[in-house]
Amino acid sequence: EKKGYEVDLLSETGGDEAGIRSAAYKISGRNAYGWLKSESGVHRLVRISPYDSAARRHTSFSSVWVYPVVDDNIEITVPDNEIRIDTYRSSGAGGQHVNTTDSAVRITHLPTGIVVECQDERSQHKNRARAMSLLQARLRDAEETKQRTETAQKRRSLVGSGDRSERIRSYNYPEGRVTDHRIDLKLYKLDEIIQGNLDLLIEPLTNEHQAEQLAAVSDI
């Protein structure tokens, strides 16, 4: 909201009993990807469990994946024989929001196993178009990640690299602390960060990434 970004919910899947198992959003705005790309990775949350009478600590994890929407000028071809398209009835909040037709779309890319889905639109055609756009973005991101891995130097930092296999950050409620493990940054401003002030984390990450890039150039 502070940056004026537009957020569209593409899909959301509830947990088996409560909460959210997965969700996909499209965030649009000036430099949105550049600002958010360092959030890719595993986020760790530590809190006192509200469901435990012994008030023990509870640890949970969430994987975040940030990637850019494919530019309209870049063509990503996905042959029909490489995808499976399933339609289903989208879930809603009840009443007028519940669809009575199978308008939600799930697309599976068979060679890679990547699955995307969209249920935001009432039209199956629009959901399919948005899901295909999402799939193209995922495929492009996967290819770029593969190329980065193949050409990476040993000294390359995880900061800004988009590596999603490592734990990047911990949120510790009992201590009111947020730790970014990539640059060993510790901030005792958990409440402020949870309320959305990510600049406290992203600006130091950006500065470190720029320093890494300059160091890499100087070695060439």
XYZ file of N, CA and C in Angstrom:
660
model
N 0.826 -1.206 0.000
C 0.000 0.000 0.000
C 0.865 1.263 0.000
N 1.942 1.249 0.794
C 2.822 2.411 0.868
C 3.462 2.713 -0.472
N 3.729 1.695 -1.267
C 4.394 1.870 -2.547
C 3.406 1.969 -3.708
N 2.125 1.869 -3.396
C 1.118 1.989 -4.437
C 0.999 0.776 -5.332
N 1.452 -0.380 -4.860
C 1.365 -1.581 -5.682
C -0.064 -2.113 -5.721
N -0.405 -2.728 -6.843
C -1.716 -3.364 -7.003
C -1.557 -4.861 -6.784
N -2.383 -5.436 -5.929
C -2.279 -6.849 -5.574
C -3.538 -7.585 -6.027
N -3.355 -8.600 -6.854
C -4.466 -9.432 -7.330
C -4.274 -10.857 -6.826
N -5.292 -11.403 -6.186
C -5.249 -12.789 -5.734
C -5.559 -13.695 -6.916
N -4.617 -14.590 -7.263
C -4.810 -15.512 -8.373
C -5.411 -16.829 -7.906
N -4.947 -17.336 -6.778
C -5.491 -18.581 -6.252
C -5.156 -18.694 -4.780
N -5.975 -19.455 -4.073
C -5.746 -19.678 -2.651
C -6.306 -21.045 -2.272
N -5.502 -21.834 -1.575
C -5.917 -23.155 -1.142
C -5.849 -23.226 0.374
N -6.964 -23.589 0.992
C -7.007 -23.668 2.441
C -6.291 -24.887 2.966
N -5.919 -24.816 4.240
C -5.287 -25.957 4.885
C -6.291 -27.052 5.158
N -5.816 -28.206 5.561
C -6.700 -29.334 5.811
C -7.694 -29.042 6.930
N -7.258 -28.303 7.941
C -8.147 -27.986 9.056
C -8.353 -26.487 9.220
N -7.315 -25.709 8.987
C -7.421 -24.255 9.148
C -6.274 -23.597 8.397
N -6.364 -22.293 8.274
C -5.267 -21.556 7.658
C -5.215 -21.685 6.155
N -4.067 -21.358 5.597
C -3.844 -21.367 4.148
C -2.681 -22.282 3.826
N -2.896 -23.210 2.915
C -1.817 -24.105 2.497
C -0.954 -23.443 1.431
N -1.587 -22.746 0.491
C -0.827 -22.069 -0.550
C -1.658 -20.935 -1.123
N -0.979 -19.962 -1.674
C -1.658 -18.824 -2.304
C -0.730 -18.222 -3.345
N -1.325 -17.638 -4.380
C -0.552 -16.977 -5.433
C -1.142 -15.597 -5.673
N -0.261 -14.601 -5.714
C -0.682 -13.226 -5.945
C 0.107 -12.636 -7.106
N -0.524 -11.725 -7.799
C 0.173 -10.934 -8.807
C 0.296 -9.518 -8.272
N 1.527 -9.038 -8.156
C 1.791 -7.712 -7.597
C 2.335 -6.831 -8.709
N 1.635 -5.740 -8.991
C 1.996 -4.859 -10.099
C 2.363 -3.478 -9.564
N 3.396 -2.897 -10.148
C 3.813 -1.561 -9.757
C 5.264 -1.323 -10.117
N 5.693 -0.095 -10.020
C 7.057 0.284 -10.390
C 8.078 -0.455 -9.523
N 8.958 -1.213 -10.168
C 10.042 -1.940 -9.503
C 9.530 -2.964 -8.491
N 8.326 -3.493 -8.702
C 7.760 -4.451 -7.746
C 8.633 -5.703 -7.631
N 9.073 -6.241 -8.763
C 9.902 -7.443 -8.716
C 11.260 -7.165 -8.081
N 11.865 -6.047 -8.461
C 13.160 -5.697 -7.897
C 13.104 -5.529 -6.387
N 11.988 -5.029 -5.891
C 11.854 -4.800 -4.448
C 11.599 -6.094 -3.701
N 10.872 -7.011 -4.322
C 10.427 -8.210 -3.611
C 11.254 -9.463 -3.890
N 12.134 -9.437 -4.871
C 12.795 -10.676 -5.295
C 13.634 -11.313 -4.193
N 14.157 -10.506 -3.273
C 14.994 -11.078 -2.217
C 14.176 -11.814 -1.164
N 12.833 -11.781 -1.287
C 11.983 -12.512 -0.347
C 11.876 -13.999 -0.702
N 12.396 -14.398 -1.857
C 12.354 -15.801 -2.256
C 13.197 -16.643 -1.315
N 12.606 -17.686 -0.785
C 13.322 -18.569 0.114
C 12.411 -19.105 1.196
N 13.004 -19.758 2.179
C 12.243 -20.352 3.268
C 12.241 -19.403 4.470
N 11.050 -19.080 4.931
C 10.877 -18.200 6.086
C 10.480 -19.044 7.300
N 11.138 -18.797 8.422
C 10.934 -19.590 9.642
C 10.282 -18.711 10.713
N 9.232 -19.238 11.312
C 8.494 -18.505 12.350
C 8.567 -19.271 13.668
N 8.948 -18.554 14.728
C 8.998 -19.138 16.071
C 8.043 -18.349 16.964
N 7.139 -19.042 17.627
C 6.185 -18.379 18.521
C 5.814 -19.328 19.655
N 5.169 -18.781 20.661
C 4.599 -19.595 21.720
C 3.259 -20.107 21.211
N 3.116 -21.419 21.123
C 1.918 -21.989 20.533
C 0.681 -21.639 21.363
N -0.350 -21.071 20.720
C -1.589 -20.770 21.435
C -2.433 -22.012 21.705
N -2.020 -23.149 21.124
C -2.780 -24.388 21.267
C -2.125 -25.361 22.249
N -1.031 -24.932 22.860
C -0.283 -25.808 23.763
C -0.439 -25.300 25.197
N -1.042 -26.105 26.040
C -1.268 -25.694 27.430
C 0.041 -25.495 28.191
N 1.112 -26.134 27.699
C 2.414 -25.982 28.346
C 3.170 -24.752 27.838
N 2.553 -24.011 26.902
C 3.148 -22.776 26.361
C 4.547 -23.009 25.804
N 4.703 -24.098 25.058
C 5.984 -24.378 24.449
C 6.142 -23.632 23.121
N 7.383 -23.511 22.705
C 7.650 -22.836 21.439
C 7.222 -23.721 20.269
N 6.691 -23.077 19.261
C 6.253 -23.772 18.054
C 6.985 -23.151 16.867
N 7.530 -23.993 16.004
C 8.256 -23.514 14.825
C 7.543 -23.970 13.561
N 7.359 -23.049 12.645
C 6.737 -23.383 11.360
C 7.526 -22.719 10.238
N 7.307 -23.215 9.021
C 8.067 -22.742 7.871
C 7.122 -22.413 6.712
N 7.526 -21.451 5.913
C 6.766 -21.093 4.716
C 7.742 -20.826 3.579
N 7.459 -21.413 2.423
C 8.287 -21.166 1.241
C 7.681 -20.037 0.415
N 8.509 -19.072 0.071
C 8.072 -17.925 -0.739
C 8.801 -17.967 -2.073
N 8.058 -17.766 -3.133
C 8.607 -17.830 -4.482
C 8.215 -16.545 -5.208
N 9.207 -15.737 -5.572
C 8.959 -14.467 -6.272
C 9.601 -14.546 -7.649
N 8.825 -14.286 -8.696
C 9.382 -14.297 -10.040
C 8.614 -13.310 -10.904
N 9.249 -12.780 -11.948
C 8.601 -11.756 -12.782
C 7.627 -12.354 -13.775
N 6.601 -11.613 -14.091
C 5.681 -12.005 -15.158
C 6.434 -11.903 -16.481
N 6.209 -12.846 -17.354
C 6.911 -12.858 -18.637
C 6.537 -11.631 -19.451
N 7.545 -10.949 -19.966
C 7.338 -9.782 -20.814
C 6.582 -10.206 -22.065
N 5.637 -9.357 -22.493
C 4.843 -9.680 -23.688
C 5.712 -9.825 -24.933
N 6.904 -9.207 -24.914
C 7.773 -9.268 -26.077
C 8.631 -10.532 -26.105
N 8.588 -11.303 -25.027
C 9.356 -12.545 -24.961
C 8.408 -13.719 -25.133
N 8.674 -14.529 -26.121
C 7.782 -15.643 -26.417
C 8.257 -16.920 -25.729
N 7.398 -17.466 -24.896
C 7.665 -18.740 -24.242
C 6.662 -19.741 -24.803
N 7.134 -20.668 -25.603
C 6.242 -21.618 -26.258
C 6.049 -22.855 -25.384
N 4.788 -23.178 -25.147
C 4.452 -24.370 -24.375
C 3.570 -25.254 -25.253
N 4.114 -26.332 -25.810
C 3.317 -27.213 -26.680
C 2.129 -27.806 -25.929
N 1.026 -27.986 -26.644
C -0.190 -28.527 -26.027
C 0.028 -29.921 -25.451
N 0.922 -30.697 -26.083
C 1.123 -32.069 -25.607
C 1.991 -32.135 -24.341
N 2.445 -30.976 -23.870
C 3.260 -30.945 -22.654
C 2.475 -30.457 -21.442
N 1.199 -30.185 -21.628
C 0.404 -29.685 -20.510
C -0.883 -30.481 -20.353
N -1.371 -30.539 -19.115
C -2.690 -31.110 -18.832
C -3.514 -30.020 -18.151
N -4.704 -29.797 -18.665
C -5.565 -28.741 -18.139
C -6.777 -29.374 -17.462
N -6.971 -29.043 -16.199
C -8.120 -29.525 -15.439
C -8.960 -28.318 -15.017
N -10.259 -28.502 -15.050
C -11.158 -27.457 -14.578
C -11.907 -27.966 -13.353
N -12.238 -27.033 -12.465
C -12.953 -27.412 -11.251
C -13.724 -26.214 -10.743
N -14.600 -26.454 -9.817
C -15.426 -25.380 -9.255
C -14.617 -24.618 -8.218
N -14.482 -23.314 -8.423
C -13.667 -22.517 -7.518
C -14.343 -22.356 -6.172
N -13.526 -22.291 -5.152
C -14.058 -22.093 -3.800
C -14.215 -20.608 -3.547
N -15.183 -20.260 -2.721
C -15.437 -18.861 -2.417
C -15.862 -18.682 -0.994
N -16.263 -17.452 -0.677
C -16.641 -17.133 0.692
C -18.094 -17.475 0.986
N -18.791 -18.018 -0.016
C -20.191 -18.357 0.187
C -21.106 -17.342 -0.467
N -22.374 -17.646 -0.506
C -23.361 -16.713 -1.075
C -23.091 -16.444 -2.532
N -23.070 -15.175 -2.884
C -22.945 -14.799 -4.290
C -21.551 -15.057 -4.850
N -20.572 -15.344 -3.977
C -19.211 -15.537 -4.449
C -18.932 -16.969 -4.891
N -19.833 -17.883 -4.645
C -19.599 -19.273 -5.002
C -19.976 -19.502 -6.465
N -19.027 -20.045 -7.228
C -19.304 -20.342 -8.630
C -20.110 -21.625 -8.746
N -21.047 -21.637 -9.671
C -21.842 -22.844 -9.912
C -21.355 -23.585 -11.148
N -20.280 -23.081 -11.771
C -19.705 -23.749 -12.935
C -18.223 -24.019 -12.673
N -17.682 -24.929 -13.476
C -16.270 -25.283 -13.320
C -15.396 -24.248 -14.023
N -15.269 -23.068 -13.427
C -14.524 -21.979 -14.068
C -13.066 -21.921 -13.646
N -12.707 -22.541 -12.527
C -11.318 -22.541 -12.081
C -10.484 -23.462 -12.968
N -9.221 -23.092 -13.170
C -8.359 -23.832 -14.098
C -7.050 -24.194 -13.403
N -6.642 -25.449 -13.584
C -5.347 -25.918 -13.095
C -4.565 -26.477 -14.287
N -3.347 -25.996 -14.489
C -2.513 -26.447 -15.602
C -1.265 -27.134 -15.043
N -1.012 -28.335 -15.518
C 0.176 -29.093 -15.110
C 1.127 -29.196 -16.291
N 2.377 -28.745 -16.088
C 3.394 -28.872 -17.130
C 4.075 -30.218 -16.932
N 3.792 -31.164 -17.815
C 4.193 -32.551 -17.627
C 5.708 -32.767 -17.555
N 6.520 -32.106 -18.386
C 7.968 -32.372 -18.318
C 8.607 -31.946 -16.993
N 8.103 -30.880 -16.382
C 8.733 -30.363 -15.165
C 7.913 -30.640 -13.908
N 6.631 -30.965 -14.072
C 5.774 -31.175 -12.912
C 5.259 -29.887 -12.298
N 5.548 -28.747 -12.915
C 5.070 -27.460 -12.394
C 3.550 -27.395 -12.533
N 2.879 -26.983 -11.451
C 1.423 -26.865 -11.442
C 1.049 -25.428 -11.096
N 0.185 -24.841 -11.908
C -0.331 -23.502 -11.623
C -1.850 -23.558 -11.690
N -2.493 -22.679 -10.966
C -3.954 -22.640 -11.014
C -4.440 -21.214 -10.831
N -5.619 -20.946 -11.344
C -6.226 -19.635 -11.210
C -7.727 -19.806 -11.075
N -8.299 -19.132 -10.090
C -9.740 -19.213 -9.874
C -10.333 -17.843 -9.592
N -9.535 -16.799 -9.845
C -9.967 -15.451 -9.474
C -11.090 -14.928 -10.369
N -11.014 -15.266 -11.660
C -12.004 -14.772 -12.608
C -13.228 -15.681 -12.649
N -14.377 -15.113 -13.011
C -15.596 -15.919 -13.153
C -15.604 -16.707 -14.466
N -14.787 -16.250 -15.421
C -14.745 -16.889 -16.735
C -13.624 -17.915 -16.791
N -13.966 -19.130 -17.281
C -12.952 -20.165 -17.435
C -11.890 -19.719 -18.434
N -12.307 -19.028 -19.482
C -11.372 -18.558 -20.505
C -10.343 -17.596 -19.898
N -10.804 -16.669 -19.069
C -9.881 -15.713 -18.449
C -8.964 -16.404 -17.447
N -9.515 -17.348 -16.697
C -8.682 -18.087 -15.748
C -7.602 -18.882 -16.468
N -7.970 -19.467 -17.609
C -6.990 -20.241 -18.377
C -5.875 -19.327 -18.888
N -6.231 -18.141 -19.377
C -5.232 -17.208 -19.895
C -4.278 -16.762 -18.789
N -4.821 -16.490 -17.604
C -3.976 -16.040 -16.501
C -3.105 -17.182 -15.990
N -3.644 -18.388 -15.986
C -2.860 -19.545 -15.549
C -1.711 -19.821 -16.528
N -1.968 -19.672 -17.826
C -0.920 -19.879 -18.820
C 0.184 -18.838 -18.662
N -0.205 -17.598 -18.376
C 0.778 -16.543 -18.158
C 1.643 -16.867 -16.947
N 1.007 -17.395 -15.908
C 1.725 -17.778 -14.701
C 2.683 -18.940 -14.987
N 2.225 -19.918 -15.777
C 3.071 -21.050 -16.138
C 4.284 -20.589 -16.941
N 4.069 -19.688 -17.893
C 5.177 -19.179 -18.691
C 6.208 -18.482 -17.810
N 5.721 -17.725 -16.819
C 6.635 -17.045 -15.902
C 7.441 -18.055 -15.100
N 6.782 -19.127 -14.644
C 7.467 -20.156 -13.871
C 8.531 -20.858 -14.718
N 8.182 -21.162 -15.966
C 9.123 -21.853 -16.851
C 10.322 -20.973 -17.174
N 10.070 -19.704 -17.412
C 11.175 -18.794 -17.693
C 12.078 -18.659 -16.472
N 11.455 -18.551 -15.306
C 12.224 -18.427 -14.070
C 13.067 -19.677 -13.818
N 12.487 -20.859 -14.097
C 13.215 -22.108 -13.901
C 14.425 -22.182 -14.822
N 14.258 -21.732 -16.060
C 15.366 -21.765 -17.019
C 16.462 -20.789 -16.605
N 16.067 -19.587 -16.153
C 17.063 -18.607 -15.733
C 17.805 -19.089 -14.483
N 17.075 -19.748 -13.584
C 17.711 -20.281 -12.388
C 18.726 -21.356 -12.757
N 18.368 -22.191 -13.720
C 19.285 -23.245 -14.182
C 20.547 -22.638 -14.772
N 20.382 -21.586 -15.572
C 21.534 -20.944 -16.193
C 22.420 -20.276 -15.149
N 21.780 -19.644 -14.153
C 22.571 -19.013 -13.088
C 23.394 -20.051 -12.334
N 22.767 -21.205 -12.086
C 23.460 -22.264 -11.352
C 24.654 -22.787 -12.127
N 24.475 -22.950 -13.427
C 25.541 -23.513 -14.263
C 26.727 -22.566 -14.399
N 26.460 -21.251 -14.344
C 27.535 -20.285 -14.568
C 27.977 -19.572 -13.299
N 27.421 -19.980 -12.151
C 27.712 -19.269 -10.897
C 29.148 -19.475 -10.459
N 29.732 -18.466 -9.900
C 31.042 -18.579 -9.298
C 30.870 -18.952 -7.831
N 31.882 -19.532 -7.223
C 31.775 -20.000 -5.855
C 31.501 -18.864 -4.876
N 31.951 -17.669 -5.199
C 31.833 -16.571 -4.261
C 30.484 -15.874 -4.326
N 29.626 -16.276 -5.257
C 28.351 -15.585 -5.406
C 27.526 -15.729 -4.138
N 26.984 -14.607 -3.684
C 26.168 -14.619 -2.473
C 24.761 -15.049 -2.807
N 24.050 -15.590 -1.804
C 22.635 -15.911 -1.987
C 21.787 -14.655 -2.068
N 22.292 -13.533 -1.569
C 21.510 -12.301 -1.548
C 21.154 -11.886 -2.967
N 19.855 -11.795 -3.237
C 19.382 -11.363 -4.540
C 19.458 -12.414 -5.621
N 19.937 -13.604 -5.302
C 20.095 -14.623 -6.332
C 18.802 -15.363 -6.617
N 17.826 -15.236 -5.726
C 16.564 -15.921 -5.929
C 16.602 -17.381 -5.545
N 17.624 -17.800 -4.797
C 17.698 -19.194 -4.378
C 16.612 -19.480 -3.354
N 15.767 -20.489 -3.655
C 14.618 -20.758 -2.787
C 14.814 -22.011 -1.935
N 16.050 -22.553 -1.930
C 16.263 -23.811 -1.223
C 16.769 -23.598 0.193
N 17.132 -22.376 0.551
C 17.731 -22.129 1.843
C 16.787 -21.347 2.753
N 16.955 -21.561 4.067
C 16.237 -20.734 5.027
C 16.874 -19.350 5.008
N 16.101 -18.350 4.696
C 16.668 -17.020 4.553
C 16.392 -16.121 5.756
N 15.282 -16.393 6.476
C 14.905 -15.447 7.528
C 14.119 -16.146 8.628
N 14.305 -15.654 9.848
C 13.560 -16.172 10.996
C 12.840 -15.026 11.695
N 11.616 -15.309 12.100
C 10.800 -14.353 12.859
C 10.569 -14.959 14.239
N 11.150 -14.362 15.264
C 11.109 -14.920 16.609
C 10.236 -14.040 17.498
N 8.997 -14.500 17.716
C 8.058 -13.710 18.506
C 8.458 -13.599 19.981
N 8.902 -14.689 20.637
C 9.260 -14.568 22.052
C 10.329 -13.509 22.314
N 11.231 -13.292 21.348
C 12.302 -12.328 21.529
C 12.079 -11.036 20.747
N 10.979 -10.984 19.948
C 10.698 -9.779 19.171
C 11.765 -9.491 18.127
N 12.379 -10.538 17.601
C 13.539 -10.377 16.723
C 13.296 -10.958 15.342
N 13.816 -10.278 14.333
C 13.846 -10.800 12.964
C 15.305 -10.931 12.558
N 15.671 -12.098 12.019
C 17.050 -12.340 11.592
C 17.066 -12.718 10.122
N 17.842 -11.998 9.336
C 18.067 -12.409 7.949
C 19.408 -13.124 7.917
N 19.377 -14.429 7.654
C 20.566 -15.263 7.786
C 21.586 -15.034 6.675
N 21.178 -14.441 5.564
C 22.102 -14.256 4.454
C 23.167 -13.210 4.760
N 22.793 -12.188 5.525
C 23.757 -11.131 5.854
C 23.898 -10.971 7.364
N 23.370 -11.957 8.107
C 23.461 -11.952 9.568
C 22.924 -10.641 10.148
N 21.785 -10.217 9.643
C 21.145 -8.989 10.113
C 20.114 -9.335 11.176
N 20.224 -8.715 12.344
C 19.280 -8.933 13.441
C 18.609 -7.615 13.786
N 17.289 -7.609 13.763
C 16.515 -6.415 14.094
C 15.484 -6.763 15.159
N 15.436 -5.976 16.208
C 14.431 -6.188 17.245
C 13.238 -5.267 16.971
N 12.681 -5.451 15.773
C 11.557 -4.636 15.313
C 10.522 -5.537 14.645
N 10.237 -6.670 15.284
C 9.354 -7.664 14.685
C 7.986 -7.087 14.363
N 7.382 -6.387 15.310
C 6.032 -5.855 15.093
C 5.995 -4.902 13.909
N 7.000 -4.052 13.803
C 7.050 -3.076 12.714
C 7.190 -3.771 11.363
N 8.003 -4.821 11.318
C 8.217 -5.555 10.066
C 6.974 -6.351 9.686
N 6.331 -6.992 10.662
C 5.111 -7.755 10.386
C 4.007 -6.841 9.862
N 4.018 -5.581 10.281
C 3.014 -4.624 9.806
C 3.313 -4.131 8.392
N 4.442 -4.555 7.817
C 4.688 -4.248 6.414
C 5.901 -3.396 6.119
N 6.657 -2.995 7.119
C 7.826 -2.159 6.850
C 9.012 -3.027 6.446
N 8.942 -3.587 5.250
C 9.998 -4.477 4.763
C 11.248 -3.726 4.335
N 11.157 -2.399 4.191
C 12.343 -1.641 3.818
C 13.474 -1.851 4.818
N 13.119 -2.088 6.085
C 14.135 -2.317 7.107
C 15.011 -3.520 6.766
N 14.448 -4.477 6.028
C 15.178 -5.673 5.627
C 15.697 -5.593 4.204
N 14.876 -5.072 3.310
C 15.208 -5.111 1.894
C 16.344 -4.147 1.546
N 16.382 -2.978 2.166
C 17.444 -2.024 1.845
C 18.833 -2.561 2.196
N 19.045 -3.156 3.383
C 20.366 -3.744 3.650
C 20.699 -4.893 2.701
N 19.700 -5.695 2.324
C 19.930 -6.783 1.372
C 20.339 -6.237 0.011
N 19.664 -5.181 -0.427
C 19.983 -4.566 -1.717
C 21.400 -4.004 -1.709
N 21.769 -3.333 -0.625
C 23.117 -2.772 -0.528
C 24.172 -3.867 -0.570
N 23.919 -4.972 0.114
C 24.870 -6.082 0.122
C 24.981 -6.719 -1.260
N 23.844 -6.855 -1.925
C 23.850 -7.441 -3.266
C 24.636 -6.571 -4.235
N 24.451 -5.268 -4.158
C 25.186 -4.357 -5.029
C 26.686 -4.420 -4.766
N 27.063 -4.551 -3.484
C 28.477 -4.678 -3.148
C 29.063 -5.964 -3.719
N 28.270 -7.062 -3.676
C 28.720 -8.334 -4.247
C 28.926 -8.202 -5.752
N 28.010 -7.523 -6.421
C 28.127 -7.360 -7.872
C 29.354 -6.551 -8.241
N 29.610 -5.475 -7.489
C 30.785 -4.651 -7.757
C 32.068 -5.444 -7.536
N 32.093 -6.260 -6.477
C 33.260 -7.087 -6.197
C 33.497 -8.098 -7.312
N 32.402 -8.679 -7.835
C 32.515 -9.650 -8.923
C 33.064 -8.998 -10.183
N 32.614 -7.778 -10.477
C 33.089 -7.059 -11.670
C 34.576 -6.746 -11.543
N 34.988 -6.350 -10.356
C 36.398 -5.980 -10.144
C 37.339 -7.160 -10.312
N 36.792 -8.389 -10.184
C 37.620 -9.587 -10.319
C 37.785 -10.044 -11.759
N 36.971 -9.480 -12.653
C 37.004 -9.909 -14.055
C 38.231 -9.320 -14.765
